[in-house]
Short mmCIF file of C-alpha atoms in Angstrom, two decimals:
data_model
loop_
_atom_site.label_atom_id
_atom_site.label_comp_id
_atom_site.label_asym_id
_atom_site.label_seq_id
_atom_site.Cartn_x
_atom_site.Cartn_y
_atom_site.Cartn_z
CA MET Z 1070 31.46 23.36 -17.29
CA SER Z 1071 29.90 25.62 -14.66
CA ASP Z 1072 29.77 24.84 -10.94
CA THR Z 1073 26.42 26.62 -10.58
CA VAL Z 1074 23.31 24.73 -9.66
CA GLN Z 1075 20.78 24.45 -12.46
CA PRO Z 1076 17.35 26.08 -11.88
CA ILE Z 1077 14.65 23.86 -10.46
CA GLN Z 1078 12.01 22.98 -13.03
CA GLN Z 1079 9.17 22.69 -10.49
CA GLY Z 1080 9.40 24.63 -7.24
CA VAL Z 1081 7.20 22.40 -5.08
CA ILE Z 1082 6.78 18.68 -5.64
CA PRO Z 1083 3.98 17.04 -3.63
CA HIS Z 1084 5.10 13.83 -1.93
CA LEU Z 1085 2.18 11.58 -1.03
CA VAL Z 1086 2.23 8.81 1.55
CA VAL Z 1087 -0.19 5.98 0.79
CA ALA Z 1088 -1.11 2.59 2.19
CA ASP Z 1089 -0.44 0.77 -1.12
CA ALA Z 1090 1.89 2.65 -3.48
CA LYS Z 1091 1.70 0.06 -6.27
CA ALA Z 1092 -2.10 0.32 -6.33
CA ALA Z 1093 -1.87 4.12 -6.09
CA LEU Z 1094 0.40 4.23 -9.13
CA ALA Z 1095 -2.09 2.13 -11.08
CA PHE Z 1096 -4.95 4.42 -10.01
CA TYR Z 1097 -3.09 7.63 -10.90
CA VAL Z 1098 -2.22 6.27 -14.35
CA GLN Z 1099 -5.78 5.09 -15.04
CA GLY Z 1100 -7.77 7.74 -13.17
CA LEU Z 1101 -5.68 10.85 -13.73
CA GLY Z 1102 -3.79 10.04 -16.91
CA ALA Z 1103 -0.45 10.11 -15.05
CA GLU Z 1104 2.75 8.78 -16.52
CA GLU Z 1105 4.89 6.62 -14.25
CA VAL Z 1106 8.50 7.84 -14.33
CA PHE Z 1107 10.26 5.77 -11.69
CA ARG Z 1108 9.73 3.34 -8.83
CA MET Z 1109 12.13 2.04 -6.21
CA PRO Z 1110 11.10 -1.03 -4.23
CA ALA Z 1111 11.80 -1.22 -0.52
CA GLU Z 1112 14.01 -3.96 0.89
CA ASP Z 1113 10.92 -5.96 1.94
CA GLY Z 1114 10.09 -6.48 -1.76
CA HIS Z 1115 6.45 -5.44 -1.25
CA ARG Z 1116 6.36 -1.72 -0.52
CA LEU Z 1117 7.76 1.13 -2.57
CA LEU Z 1118 10.39 3.34 -1.00
CA HIS Z 1119 9.91 6.01 -3.67
CA ALA Z 1120 8.03 6.55 -6.91
CA GLU Z 1121 7.63 9.46 -9.29
CA ILE Z 1122 4.83 10.22 -11.72
CA ARG Z 1123 3.97 13.11 -14.02
CA VAL Z 1124 0.44 14.41 -13.74
CA ASN Z 1125 -0.70 17.20 -16.03
CA GLY Z 1126 2.96 18.02 -16.74
CA ALA Z 1127 3.96 18.24 -13.05
CA ARG Z 1128 6.11 15.88 -10.99
CA LEU Z 1129 4.61 14.09 -8.01
CA PHE Z 1130 6.38 11.74 -5.60
CA LEU Z 1131 4.74 8.99 -3.61
CA ARG Z 1132 5.72 6.16 -1.33
CA ASP Z 1133 4.28 3.52 0.89
CA ASP Z 1134 3.72 4.13 4.56
CA PHE Z 1135 6.57 2.89 6.76
CA PRO Z 1136 5.10 2.94 10.29
CA GLU Z 1137 8.27 1.39 11.68
CA TYR Z 1138 10.15 4.63 10.84
CA ARG Z 1139 7.54 7.25 11.79
CA ALA Z 1140 9.02 7.99 15.23
CA GLU Z 1141 12.39 8.75 13.64
CA HIS Z 1142 10.82 11.30 11.30
CA GLY Z 1143 8.51 13.28 13.56
CA GLY Z 1144 5.65 10.78 13.52
CA THR Z 1145 3.42 12.83 11.22
CA SER Z 1146 4.07 11.34 7.79
CA ALA Z 1147 1.25 8.85 7.35
CA PRO Z 1148 -1.56 8.06 4.90
CA PRO Z 1149 -4.72 10.23 5.16
CA ASP Z 1150 -6.81 7.40 6.65
CA LEU Z 1151 -4.47 7.18 9.65
CA LEU Z 1152 -4.43 10.97 9.99
CA LYS Z 1153 -8.26 11.04 9.76
CA GLY Z 1154 -8.10 13.40 6.77
CA THR Z 1155 -5.72 15.54 4.77
CA SER Z 1156 -4.92 19.23 4.86
CA ALA Z 1157 -4.13 19.56 1.15
CA VAL Z 1158 -6.02 19.38 -2.13
CA LEU Z 1159 -4.05 18.64 -5.29
CA HIS Z 1160 -5.47 20.82 -8.07
CA LEU Z 1161 -5.42 20.07 -11.80
CA GLU Z 1162 -6.37 22.52 -14.54
CA VAL Z 1163 -7.90 20.32 -17.22
CA PRO Z 1164 -9.64 20.79 -20.58
CA ASN Z 1165 -12.93 19.40 -19.21
CA CYS Z 1166 -13.64 19.23 -15.47
CA ASP Z 1167 -16.62 16.87 -15.79
CA ALA Z 1168 -14.72 14.42 -18.02
CA ALA Z 1169 -11.70 14.43 -15.69
CA MET Z 1170 -13.92 13.71 -12.70
CA GLU Z 1171 -15.74 10.92 -14.56
CA ARG Z 1172 -12.40 9.32 -15.44
CA ALA Z 1173 -11.22 9.48 -11.81
CA VAL Z 1174 -14.52 8.06 -10.52
CA ALA Z 1175 -14.44 5.23 -13.07
CA ALA Z 1176 -10.99 4.31 -11.71
CA GLY Z 1177 -12.19 4.28 -8.08
CA ALA Z 1178 -12.31 7.88 -6.81
CA THR Z 1179 -15.27 9.23 -4.81
CA VAL Z 1180 -16.87 12.58 -5.58
CA THR Z 1181 -16.55 14.92 -2.58
CA MET Z 1182 -17.78 18.05 -4.39
CA PRO Z 1183 -19.79 17.63 -7.60
CA ALA Z 1184 -18.69 19.72 -10.57
CA MET Z 1185 -20.26 23.17 -10.50
CA ASP Z 1186 -19.92 26.55 -12.14
CA ALA Z 1187 -17.94 28.38 -9.47
CA PHE Z 1188 -18.19 32.08 -8.66
CA TRP Z 1189 -14.58 32.71 -9.80
CA GLY Z 1190 -15.40 31.68 -13.37
CA ALA Z 1191 -14.39 28.03 -13.53
CA ARG Z 1192 -16.12 24.70 -13.77
CA TYR Z 1193 -14.83 23.07 -10.56
CA GLY Z 1194 -15.20 19.82 -8.62
CA GLN Z 1195 -13.35 17.53 -6.21
CA VAL Z 1196 -12.78 13.82 -5.68
CA ALA Z 1197 -11.06 11.71 -3.05
CA ASP Z 1198 -8.78 9.07 -4.50
CA PRO Z 1199 -8.96 5.53 -3.07
CA PHE Z 1200 -5.99 6.39 -0.82
CA GLY Z 1201 -7.59 9.42 0.86
CA HIS Z 1202 -5.94 12.23 -1.07
CA LEU Z 1203 -8.16 15.00 -2.42
CA TRP Z 1204 -7.97 16.17 -6.03
CA SER Z 1205 -9.75 19.12 -7.60
CA PHE Z 1206 -10.33 19.70 -11.31
CA ALA Z 1207 -11.23 22.91 -13.11
CA HIS Z 1208 -11.50 24.52 -16.49
CA PRO Z 1209 -12.35 28.16 -17.23
CA LEU Z 1210 -15.92 28.96 -18.19
CA ALA Z 1211 -14.89 31.71 -20.61
CA ALA Z 1212 -12.25 31.85 -23.30
CA PRO Z 1213 -9.12 33.84 -22.43
CA GLY Z 1214 -9.89 37.54 -22.66
CA GLU Z 1215 -13.67 37.04 -22.59
CA PRO Z 1216 -15.74 38.04 -19.57
CA CYS Z 1217 -16.83 35.29 -17.22
CA PRO Z 1218 -20.50 34.43 -17.84
CA LEU Z 1219 -21.07 34.26 -14.07
CA ALA Z 1220 -19.89 37.83 -13.61
CA ALA Z 1221 -22.39 38.95 -16.21
CA GLY Z 1222 -25.23 37.09 -14.46
CA GLN Z 1223 -25.52 34.62 -17.35
CA ALA Z 1224 -24.99 31.42 -15.38
CA GLY Z 1225 -27.81 28.99 -15.57
#
């Protein structure tokens, strides 16, 4: 057996802080098609200390907010509503941008940027989940190897 560390399967794993992790897990399963992998309850029996889901093949961690520990950890790890926004957008490449957005909205997300044919050759849109995190969805407008219809002035 080797003493070497095995390669990491995903270099960066987003770790979201939310106001209600149990509800967030339910939303991500219903609205994004996520698969719940693991959850660890906190000692209070209500909040989650840690949870992991797979979204679009990628790992994502999330947990409840623990305001009683913020000062010990730099004071900046809090849900988006307490921070008055978020500085990150979680992006998903999907087979159909419009369908992915409709699914998220049906589960409780709010459209922040309606789906559009973007200048870089993708159908693209954004939603805010019920916990304040932003998600974008996109699919290419052309098949691999074909020119983008927008570049050819064919967008309508």
